[in-house]
CSV table of C-alpha atoms and ligand atoms in Angstrom, one decimal:
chain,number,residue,atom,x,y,z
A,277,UNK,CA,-39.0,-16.5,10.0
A,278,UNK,CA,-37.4,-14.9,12.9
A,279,UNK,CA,-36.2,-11.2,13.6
A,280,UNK,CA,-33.1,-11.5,12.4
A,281,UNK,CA,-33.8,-13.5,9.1
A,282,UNK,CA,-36.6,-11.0,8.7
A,283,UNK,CA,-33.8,-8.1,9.3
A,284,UNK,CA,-31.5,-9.9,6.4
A,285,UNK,CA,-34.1,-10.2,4.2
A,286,UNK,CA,-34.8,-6.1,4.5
A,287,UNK,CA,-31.1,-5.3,3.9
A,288,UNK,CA,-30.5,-8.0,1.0
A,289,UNK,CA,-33.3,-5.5,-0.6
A,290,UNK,CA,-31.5,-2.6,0.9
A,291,UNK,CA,-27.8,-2.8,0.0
A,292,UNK,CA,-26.3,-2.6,-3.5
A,293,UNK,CA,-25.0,-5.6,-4.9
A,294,UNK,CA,-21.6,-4.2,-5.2
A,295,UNK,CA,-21.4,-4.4,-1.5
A,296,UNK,CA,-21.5,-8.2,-2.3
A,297,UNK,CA,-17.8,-7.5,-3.4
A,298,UNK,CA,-16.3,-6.2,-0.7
A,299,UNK,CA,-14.9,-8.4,1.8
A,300,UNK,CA,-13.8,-7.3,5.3
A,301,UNK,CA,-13.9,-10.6,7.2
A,302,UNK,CA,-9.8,-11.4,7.3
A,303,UNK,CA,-8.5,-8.6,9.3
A,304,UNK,CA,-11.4,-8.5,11.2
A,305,UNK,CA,-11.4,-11.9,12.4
A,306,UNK,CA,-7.7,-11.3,13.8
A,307,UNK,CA,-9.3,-8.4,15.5
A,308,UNK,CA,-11.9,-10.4,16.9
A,309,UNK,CA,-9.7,-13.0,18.5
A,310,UNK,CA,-7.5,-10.2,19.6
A,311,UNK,CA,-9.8,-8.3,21.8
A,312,UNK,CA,-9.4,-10.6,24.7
A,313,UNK,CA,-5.8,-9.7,24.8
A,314,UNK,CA,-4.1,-7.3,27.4
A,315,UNK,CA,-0.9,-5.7,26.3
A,316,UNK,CA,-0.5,-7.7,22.9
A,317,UNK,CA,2.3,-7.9,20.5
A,318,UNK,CA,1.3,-6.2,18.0
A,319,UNK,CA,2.4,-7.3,14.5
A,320,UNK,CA,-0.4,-6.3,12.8
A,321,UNK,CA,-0.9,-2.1,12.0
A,322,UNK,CA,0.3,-1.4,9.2
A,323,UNK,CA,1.6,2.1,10.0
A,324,UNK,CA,4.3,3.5,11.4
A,325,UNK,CA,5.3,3.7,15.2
A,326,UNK,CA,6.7,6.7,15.2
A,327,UNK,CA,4.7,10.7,15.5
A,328,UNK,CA,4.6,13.1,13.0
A,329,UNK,CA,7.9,15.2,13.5
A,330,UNK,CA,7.2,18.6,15.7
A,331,UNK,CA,8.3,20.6,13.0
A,332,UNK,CA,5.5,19.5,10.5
A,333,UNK,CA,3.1,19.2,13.6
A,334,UNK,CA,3.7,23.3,13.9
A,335,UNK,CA,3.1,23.4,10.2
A,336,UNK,CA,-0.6,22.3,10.7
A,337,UNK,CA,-1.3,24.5,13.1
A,338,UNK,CA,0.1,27.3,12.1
A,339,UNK,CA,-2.1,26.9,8.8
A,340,UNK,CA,-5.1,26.3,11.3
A,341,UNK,CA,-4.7,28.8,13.1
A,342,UNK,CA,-3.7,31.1,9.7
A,343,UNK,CA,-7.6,30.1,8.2
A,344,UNK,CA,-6.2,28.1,5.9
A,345,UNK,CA,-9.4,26.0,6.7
A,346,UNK,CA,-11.2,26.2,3.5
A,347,UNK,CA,-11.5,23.9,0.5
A,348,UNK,CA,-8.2,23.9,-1.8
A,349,UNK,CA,-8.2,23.6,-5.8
A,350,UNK,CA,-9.4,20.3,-6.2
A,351,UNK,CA,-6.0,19.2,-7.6
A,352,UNK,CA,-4.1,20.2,-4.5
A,353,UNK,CA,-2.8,23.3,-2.8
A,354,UNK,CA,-0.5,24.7,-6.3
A,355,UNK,CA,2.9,25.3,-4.6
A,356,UNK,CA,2.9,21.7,-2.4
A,357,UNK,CA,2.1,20.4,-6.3
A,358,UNK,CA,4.9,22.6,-7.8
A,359,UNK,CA,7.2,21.0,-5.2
A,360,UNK,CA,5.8,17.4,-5.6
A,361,UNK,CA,6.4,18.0,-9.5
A,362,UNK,CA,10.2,19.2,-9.0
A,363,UNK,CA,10.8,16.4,-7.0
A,364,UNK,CA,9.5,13.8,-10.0
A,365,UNK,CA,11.5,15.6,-12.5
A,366,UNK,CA,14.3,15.3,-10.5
A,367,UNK,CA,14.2,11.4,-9.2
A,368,UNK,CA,12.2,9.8,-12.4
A,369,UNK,CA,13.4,12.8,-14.9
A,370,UNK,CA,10.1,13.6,-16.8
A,371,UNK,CA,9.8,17.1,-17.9
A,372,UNK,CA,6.3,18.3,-17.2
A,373,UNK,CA,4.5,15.8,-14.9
A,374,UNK,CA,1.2,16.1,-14.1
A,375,UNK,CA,0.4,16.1,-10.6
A,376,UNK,CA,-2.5,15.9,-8.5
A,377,UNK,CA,-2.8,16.1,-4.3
A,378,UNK,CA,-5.0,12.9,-3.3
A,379,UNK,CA,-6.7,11.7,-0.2
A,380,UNK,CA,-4.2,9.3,0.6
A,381,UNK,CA,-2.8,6.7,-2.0
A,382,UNK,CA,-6.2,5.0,-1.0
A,383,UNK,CA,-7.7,8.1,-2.6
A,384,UNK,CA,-6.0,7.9,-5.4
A,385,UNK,CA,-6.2,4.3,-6.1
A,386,UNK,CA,-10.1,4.6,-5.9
A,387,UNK,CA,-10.0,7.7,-8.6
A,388,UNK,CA,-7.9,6.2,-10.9
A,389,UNK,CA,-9.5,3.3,-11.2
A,390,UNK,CA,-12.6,4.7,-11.4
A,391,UNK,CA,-10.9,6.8,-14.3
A,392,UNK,CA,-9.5,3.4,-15.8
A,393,UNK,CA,-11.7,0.7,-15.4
A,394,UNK,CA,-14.8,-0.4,-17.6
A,395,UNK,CA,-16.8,-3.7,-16.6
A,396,UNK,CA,-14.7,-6.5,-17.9
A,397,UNK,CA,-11.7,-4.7,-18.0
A,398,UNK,CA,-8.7,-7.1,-16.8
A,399,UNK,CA,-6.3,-5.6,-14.2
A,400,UNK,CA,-2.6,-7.9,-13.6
A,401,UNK,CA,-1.9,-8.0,-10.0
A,402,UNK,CA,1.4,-9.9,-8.5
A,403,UNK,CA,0.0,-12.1,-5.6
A,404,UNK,CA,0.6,-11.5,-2.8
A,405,UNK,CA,-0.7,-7.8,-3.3
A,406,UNK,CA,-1.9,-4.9,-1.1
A,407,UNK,CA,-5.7,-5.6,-0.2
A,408,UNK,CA,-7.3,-2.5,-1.8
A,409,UNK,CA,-6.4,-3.4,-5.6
A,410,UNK,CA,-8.7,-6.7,-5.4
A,411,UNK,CA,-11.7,-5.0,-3.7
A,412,UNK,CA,-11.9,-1.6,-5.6
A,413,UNK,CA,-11.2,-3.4,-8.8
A,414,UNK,CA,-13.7,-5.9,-7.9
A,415,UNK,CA,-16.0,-3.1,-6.8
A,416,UNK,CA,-15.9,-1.2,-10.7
A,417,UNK,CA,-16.9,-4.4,-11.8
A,418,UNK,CA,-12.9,-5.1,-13.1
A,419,UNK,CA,-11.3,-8.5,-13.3
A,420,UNK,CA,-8.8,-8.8,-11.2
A,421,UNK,CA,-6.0,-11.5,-13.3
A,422,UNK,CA,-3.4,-12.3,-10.0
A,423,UNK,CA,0.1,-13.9,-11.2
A,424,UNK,CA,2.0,-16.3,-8.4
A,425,UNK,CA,5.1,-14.5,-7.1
A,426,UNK,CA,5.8,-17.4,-4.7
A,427,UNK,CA,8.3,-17.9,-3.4
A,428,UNK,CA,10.4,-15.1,-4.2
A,429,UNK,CA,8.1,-12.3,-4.4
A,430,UNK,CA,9.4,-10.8,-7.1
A,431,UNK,CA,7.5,-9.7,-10.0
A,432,UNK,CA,6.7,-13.5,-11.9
A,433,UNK,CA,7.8,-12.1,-15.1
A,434,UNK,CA,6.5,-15.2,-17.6
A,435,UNK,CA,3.2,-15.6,-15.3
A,436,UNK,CA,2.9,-11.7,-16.6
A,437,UNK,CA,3.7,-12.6,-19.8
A,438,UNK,CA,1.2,-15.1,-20.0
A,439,UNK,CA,-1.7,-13.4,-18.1
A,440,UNK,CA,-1.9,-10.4,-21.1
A,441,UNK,CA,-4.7,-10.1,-22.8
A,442,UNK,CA,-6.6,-8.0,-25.4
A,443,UNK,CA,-8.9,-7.4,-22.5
A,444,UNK,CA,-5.9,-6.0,-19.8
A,445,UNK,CA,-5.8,-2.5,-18.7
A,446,UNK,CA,-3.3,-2.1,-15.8
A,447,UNK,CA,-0.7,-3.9,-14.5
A,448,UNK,CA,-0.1,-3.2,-10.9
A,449,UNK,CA,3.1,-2.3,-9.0
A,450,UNK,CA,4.0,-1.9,-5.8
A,451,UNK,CA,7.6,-1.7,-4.5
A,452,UNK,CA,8.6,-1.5,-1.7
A,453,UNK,CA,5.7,-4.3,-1.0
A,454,UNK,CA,2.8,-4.7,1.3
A,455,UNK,CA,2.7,-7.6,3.0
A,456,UNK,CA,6.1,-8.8,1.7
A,457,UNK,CA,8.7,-6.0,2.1
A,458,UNK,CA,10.3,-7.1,-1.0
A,459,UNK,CA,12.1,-4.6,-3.1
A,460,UNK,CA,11.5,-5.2,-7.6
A,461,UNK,CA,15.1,-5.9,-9.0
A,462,UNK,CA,15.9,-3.3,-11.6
A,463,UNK,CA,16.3,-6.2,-14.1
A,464,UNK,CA,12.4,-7.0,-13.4
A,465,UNK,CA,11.0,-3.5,-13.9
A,466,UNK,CA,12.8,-3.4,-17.1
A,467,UNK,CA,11.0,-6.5,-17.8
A,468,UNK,CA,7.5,-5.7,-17.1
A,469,UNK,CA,7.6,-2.2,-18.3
A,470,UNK,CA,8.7,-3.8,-21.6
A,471,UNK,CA,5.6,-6.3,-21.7
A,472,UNK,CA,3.8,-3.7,-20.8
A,473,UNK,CA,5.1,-1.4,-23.7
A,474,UNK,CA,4.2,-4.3,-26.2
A,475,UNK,CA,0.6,-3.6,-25.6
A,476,UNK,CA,0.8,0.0,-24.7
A,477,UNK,CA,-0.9,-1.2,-21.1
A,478,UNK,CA,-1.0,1.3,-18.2
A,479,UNK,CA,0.8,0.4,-15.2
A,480,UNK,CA,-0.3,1.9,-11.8
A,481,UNK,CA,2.8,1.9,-9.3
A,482,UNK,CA,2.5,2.2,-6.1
A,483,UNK,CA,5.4,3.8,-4.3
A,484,UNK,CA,4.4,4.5,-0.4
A,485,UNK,CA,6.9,2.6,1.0
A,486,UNK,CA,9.6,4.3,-1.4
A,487,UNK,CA,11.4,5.9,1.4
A,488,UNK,CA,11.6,2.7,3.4
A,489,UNK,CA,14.1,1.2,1.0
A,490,UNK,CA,17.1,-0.7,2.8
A,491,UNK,CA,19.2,-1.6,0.6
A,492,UNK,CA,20.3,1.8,-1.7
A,493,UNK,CA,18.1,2.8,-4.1
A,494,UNK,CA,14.5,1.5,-4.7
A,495,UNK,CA,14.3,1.7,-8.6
A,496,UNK,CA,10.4,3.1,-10.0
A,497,UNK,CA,9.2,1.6,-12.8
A,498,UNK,CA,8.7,5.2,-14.2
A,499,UNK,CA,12.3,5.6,-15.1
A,500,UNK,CA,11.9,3.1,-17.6
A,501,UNK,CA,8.3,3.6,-18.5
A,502,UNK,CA,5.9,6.4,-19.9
A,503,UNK,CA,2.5,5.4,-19.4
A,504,UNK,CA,2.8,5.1,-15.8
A,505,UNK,CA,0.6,6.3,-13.2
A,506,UNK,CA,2.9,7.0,-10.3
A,507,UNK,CA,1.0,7.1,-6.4
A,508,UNK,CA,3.1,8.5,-3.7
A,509,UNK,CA,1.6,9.4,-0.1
A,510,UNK,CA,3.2,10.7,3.5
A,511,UNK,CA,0.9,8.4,5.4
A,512,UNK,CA,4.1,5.8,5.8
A,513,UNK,CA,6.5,7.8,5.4
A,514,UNK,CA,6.0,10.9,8.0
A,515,UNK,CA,3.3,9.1,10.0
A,516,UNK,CA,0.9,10.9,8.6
A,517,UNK,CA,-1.9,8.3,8.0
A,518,UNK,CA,-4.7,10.1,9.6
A,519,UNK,CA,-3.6,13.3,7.7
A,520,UNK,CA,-5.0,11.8,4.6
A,521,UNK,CA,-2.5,12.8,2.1
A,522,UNK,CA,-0.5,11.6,-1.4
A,523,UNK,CA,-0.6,12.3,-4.9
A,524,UNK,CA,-1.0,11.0,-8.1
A,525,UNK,CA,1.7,11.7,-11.3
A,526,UNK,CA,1.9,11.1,-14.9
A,527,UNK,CA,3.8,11.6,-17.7
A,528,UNK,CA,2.8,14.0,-20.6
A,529,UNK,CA,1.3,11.2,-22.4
A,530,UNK,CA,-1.0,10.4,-19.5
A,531,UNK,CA,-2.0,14.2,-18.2
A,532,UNK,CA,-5.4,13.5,-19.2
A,533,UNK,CA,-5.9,10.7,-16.9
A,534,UNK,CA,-4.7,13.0,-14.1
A,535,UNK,CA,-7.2,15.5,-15.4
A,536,UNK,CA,-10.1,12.6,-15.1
A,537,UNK,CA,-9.1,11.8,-12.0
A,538,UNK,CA,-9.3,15.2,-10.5
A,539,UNK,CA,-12.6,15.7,-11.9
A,540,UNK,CA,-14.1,12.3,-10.1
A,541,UNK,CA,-11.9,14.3,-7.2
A,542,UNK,CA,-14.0,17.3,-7.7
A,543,UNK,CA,-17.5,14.7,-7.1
A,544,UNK,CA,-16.3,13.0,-4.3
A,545,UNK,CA,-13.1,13.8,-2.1
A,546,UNK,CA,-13.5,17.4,-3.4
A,547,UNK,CA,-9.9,17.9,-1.9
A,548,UNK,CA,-7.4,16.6,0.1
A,549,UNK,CA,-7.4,18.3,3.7
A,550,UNK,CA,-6.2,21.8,3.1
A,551,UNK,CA,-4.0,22.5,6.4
A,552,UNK,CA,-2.4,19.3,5.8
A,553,UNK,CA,-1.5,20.1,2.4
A,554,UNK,CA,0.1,23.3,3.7
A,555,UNK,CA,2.0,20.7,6.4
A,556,UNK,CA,3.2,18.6,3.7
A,557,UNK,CA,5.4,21.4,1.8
A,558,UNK,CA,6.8,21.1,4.4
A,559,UNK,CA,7.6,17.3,4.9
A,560,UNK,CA,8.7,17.5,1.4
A,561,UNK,CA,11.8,18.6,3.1
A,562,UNK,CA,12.2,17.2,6.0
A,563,UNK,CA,14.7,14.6,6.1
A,564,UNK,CA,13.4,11.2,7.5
A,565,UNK,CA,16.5,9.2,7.2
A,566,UNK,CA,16.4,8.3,11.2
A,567,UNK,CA,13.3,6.8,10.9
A,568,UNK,CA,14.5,4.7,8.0
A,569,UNK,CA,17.7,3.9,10.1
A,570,UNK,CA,15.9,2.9,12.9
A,571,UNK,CA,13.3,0.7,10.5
A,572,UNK,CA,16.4,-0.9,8.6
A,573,UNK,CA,17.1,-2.4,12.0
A,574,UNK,CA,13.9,-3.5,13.2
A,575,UNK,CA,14.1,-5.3,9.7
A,576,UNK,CA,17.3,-6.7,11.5
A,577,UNK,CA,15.8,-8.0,14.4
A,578,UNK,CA,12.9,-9.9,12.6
A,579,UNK,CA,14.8,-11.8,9.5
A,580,UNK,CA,17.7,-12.5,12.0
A,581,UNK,CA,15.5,-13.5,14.3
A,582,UNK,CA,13.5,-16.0,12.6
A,583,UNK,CA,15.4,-17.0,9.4
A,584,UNK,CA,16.4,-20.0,11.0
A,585,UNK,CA,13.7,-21.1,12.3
A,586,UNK,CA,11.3,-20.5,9.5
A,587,UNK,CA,11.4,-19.3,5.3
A,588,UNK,CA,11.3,-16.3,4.9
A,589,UNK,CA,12.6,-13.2,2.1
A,590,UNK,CA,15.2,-11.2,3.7
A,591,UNK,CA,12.6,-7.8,3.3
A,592,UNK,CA,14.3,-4.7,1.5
A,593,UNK,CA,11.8,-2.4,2.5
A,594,UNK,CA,8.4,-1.3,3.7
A,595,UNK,CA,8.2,-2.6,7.5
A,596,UNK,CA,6.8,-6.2,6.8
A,597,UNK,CA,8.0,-9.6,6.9
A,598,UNK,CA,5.8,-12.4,5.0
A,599,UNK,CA,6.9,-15.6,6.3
A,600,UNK,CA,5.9,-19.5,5.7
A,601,UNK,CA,3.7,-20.9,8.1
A,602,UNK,CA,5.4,-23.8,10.0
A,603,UNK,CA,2.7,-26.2,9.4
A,604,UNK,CA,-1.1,-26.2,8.7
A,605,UNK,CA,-2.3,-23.4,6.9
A,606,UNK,CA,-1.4,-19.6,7.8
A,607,UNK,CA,-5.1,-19.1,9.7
A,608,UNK,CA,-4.1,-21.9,12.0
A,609,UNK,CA,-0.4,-20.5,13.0
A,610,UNK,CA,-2.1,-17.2,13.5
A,611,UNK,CA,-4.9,-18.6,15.6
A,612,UNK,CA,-1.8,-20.1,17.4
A,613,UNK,CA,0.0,-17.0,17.9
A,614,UNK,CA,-2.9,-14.9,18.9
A,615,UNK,CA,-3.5,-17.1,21.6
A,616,UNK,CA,-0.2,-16.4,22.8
A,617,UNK,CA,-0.1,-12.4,22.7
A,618,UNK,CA,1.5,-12.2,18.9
A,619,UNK,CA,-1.1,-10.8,16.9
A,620,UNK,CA,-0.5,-11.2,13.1
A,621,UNK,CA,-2.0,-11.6,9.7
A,622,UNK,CA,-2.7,-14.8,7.9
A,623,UNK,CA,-1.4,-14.4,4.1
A,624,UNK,CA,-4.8,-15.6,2.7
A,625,UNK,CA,-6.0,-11.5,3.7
A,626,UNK,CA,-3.1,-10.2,1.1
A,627,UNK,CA,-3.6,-13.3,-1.1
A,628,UNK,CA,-5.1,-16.2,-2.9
A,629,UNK,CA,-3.4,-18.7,-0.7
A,630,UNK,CA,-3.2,-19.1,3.2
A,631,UNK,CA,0.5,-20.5,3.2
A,632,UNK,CA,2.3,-17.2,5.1
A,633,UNK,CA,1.6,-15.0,7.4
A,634,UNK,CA,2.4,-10.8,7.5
A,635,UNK,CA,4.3,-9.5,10.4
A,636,UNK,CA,4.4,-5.6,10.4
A,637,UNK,CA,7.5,-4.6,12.6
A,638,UNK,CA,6.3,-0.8,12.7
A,639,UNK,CA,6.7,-1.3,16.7
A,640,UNK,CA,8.9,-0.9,19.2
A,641,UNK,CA,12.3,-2.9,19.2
A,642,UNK,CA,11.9,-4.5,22.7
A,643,UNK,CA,8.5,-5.8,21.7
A,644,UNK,CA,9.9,-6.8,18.2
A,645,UNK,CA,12.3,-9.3,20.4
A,646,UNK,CA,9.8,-10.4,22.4
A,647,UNK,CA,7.3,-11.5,19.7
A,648,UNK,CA,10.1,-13.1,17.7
A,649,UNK,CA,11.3,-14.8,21.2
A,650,UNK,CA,7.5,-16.1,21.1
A,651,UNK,CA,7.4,-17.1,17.4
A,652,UNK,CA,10.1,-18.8,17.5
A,653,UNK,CA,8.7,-21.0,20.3
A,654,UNK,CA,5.8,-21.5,18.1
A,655,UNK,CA,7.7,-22.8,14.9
B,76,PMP,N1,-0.8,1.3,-0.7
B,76,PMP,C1,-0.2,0.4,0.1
B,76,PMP,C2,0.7,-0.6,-0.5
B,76,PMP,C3,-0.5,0.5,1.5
B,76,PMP,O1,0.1,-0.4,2.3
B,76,PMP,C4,-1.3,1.5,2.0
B,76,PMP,C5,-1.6,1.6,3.5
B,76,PMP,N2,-1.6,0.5,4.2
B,76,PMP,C6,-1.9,2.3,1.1
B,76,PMP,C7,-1.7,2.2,-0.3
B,76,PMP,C8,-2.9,3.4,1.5
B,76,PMP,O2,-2.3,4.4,2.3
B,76,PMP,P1,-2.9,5.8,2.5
B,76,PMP,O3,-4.3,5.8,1.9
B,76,PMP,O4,-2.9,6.0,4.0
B,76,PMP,O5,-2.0,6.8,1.8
């Protein structure tokens, strides 16, 4: 036995099983492949391209240099979770929400399925879906139950339908989407949120992308639902994603599993980054509707771009495009389009198939020509 079979050996008695679970290999190959590249097109971050404004930048500090440097309440800094409460009375209409401050949306994914699921438990998630869901769920020992929304993207309502069990205990959301950009018809949500009601199931939505809406209004599934757990973050939104902030809300009927949640908080996160919280009462504010403006364009640029040329959902919202791979499967076009400076994301990463491929158009708009110029030569 050699060193290195000797070294796997030692850390197949080392790690826990659950690490077994996890999968990282699908971005990281693209990032392999991609380190050879000078200057690439970069199709591939999923956040934004823009800074955090000055204004919220001088928020930070200011609570820096004000000592505001010390833990928080575990459930977030009270008035930014007074202000994040007024807002959800206001846009989803429920009377006393229960809010908590999270460390991220990723944060509060993580706590409230470790809140939610028991081994076994069955958890309903549209495919394509945002990686996280498949690998905490798997992680808790959940079963994650993904329905088909090819090609359309939208939510596959009989697949849904068909996919409850006595065993299901979420159904998971996520509009605007990541990797499709695809915005839930109201007509949809009303749809699922009534399947869901049948069996009194929990439905986790997942709104970061809700200010990157396109099209008017993107519709939560919490205006027509109460047992909702609503997660909302400022990483996409005000380029915050190293600031590590969002939030979890509930209805009355579900307080308690906010109160769960900020107890698991209390063991692991302990809090969300206390100067940032003081930043983000700020950023509730601040009006980001040029950022939006400038990403309803780049949204131009790509569909218009390649619709032509290749199948693809106009998106109407988030800042991705998930588009069919020409030919072969979605690993191969990517291989393809690394090699010539595009780097992008086979679908296979944000799904059970490899058929499309994610392009995230948080960039710049003359690179966003250039790499549709170069896809286009590709399909
Ligand atoms: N949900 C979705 C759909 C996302 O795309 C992301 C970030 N890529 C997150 C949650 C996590 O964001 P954060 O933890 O930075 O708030």
């Amino acid at each position: 036995m050699g060193v290195f079979g000797y070294y796997a050996r030692q850390m197949e008695k080392i790690l826990a099983d659950r690490t077994k679970l996890i999968d990282a290999s699908g971005i990281r190959k693209v990032f392999a492949l991609a380190e050879k590249l000078k200057d690439p097109i970069n199709f591939s971050i999923g956040q934004p391209d823009f800074d955090v404004p000055d204004e919220l930048k001088e928020e930070a500090i200011k609570a820096i240099r004000a000592g505001q440097n010390k833990y928080s309440q575990t459930a977030g800094d009270t008035l930014l979770k007074e202000k994040i409460a007024e807002r959800i009375k206001k846009e989803i209409g429920w009377d006393r929400p229960a809010v908590m401050v999270t460390s991220g949306v990723s944060g509060g994914l993580l706590l409230a399925f470790m809140a939610l699921i028991n081994p076994g438990d069955e958890v309903i998630i549209p495919d394509p879906y945002f990686v996280m869901y498949k690998h905490l769920v798997n992680m808790l020992g959940g079963k994650c139950v993904f329905v088909d929304g090819y090609p359309t993207f939208q939510l596959p309502l009989e697949k849904i339908r068909r996919a409850v069990t006595d065993k299901t205990k979420l159904i998971i959301v996520n509009s605007p989407s990541n990797p499709t950009g695809v915005v839930y018809g109201e007509e949809q949500i009303r749809k699922v949120a009534e399947i869901a009601a049948k069996k009194n199931i929990i439905v986790l939505s997942d709104e970061i992308y809700e200010k990157f809406c396109y099209e008017g209004q993107c519709t939560s599934m919490a205006k027509y639902y109460d047992r909702i757990l609503v997660l909302g973050g400022f990483s996409k939104s005000h380029a915050m994603s190293g600031w590590r902030l969002g939030y979890a809300a509930a209805n009355e009927v579900l307080k308690d599993v906010i109160e769960e949640m900020t107890k698991i908080q209390q063991y692991t996160f302990v809090c969300a980054p206390s100067p940032f919280q003081k930043a983000a009462i700020a950023a509730l504010d601040y009006d980001v509707s040029r950022f939006v403006a400038a990403y309803r364009k780049k949204r131009d640029l790509v569909y218009e771009g390649l619709k032509d040329k290749f199948e693809l959902v106009r998106p109407g919202g988030a800042f991705y495009a998930f588009v069919k791979s020409p030919a072969g499967t979605a690993t191969e076009f990517v291989e393809k389009a690394i090699a010539n400076n595009v780097l992008i994301i086979p679908g296979n990463v944000f799904s059970e198939k490899d058929t499309h491929f994610r392009i995230s158009y948080a960039t710049s708009d003359e690179k966003i020509k250039q790499g549709v110029e170069i896809l286009r030569r590709l399909g």
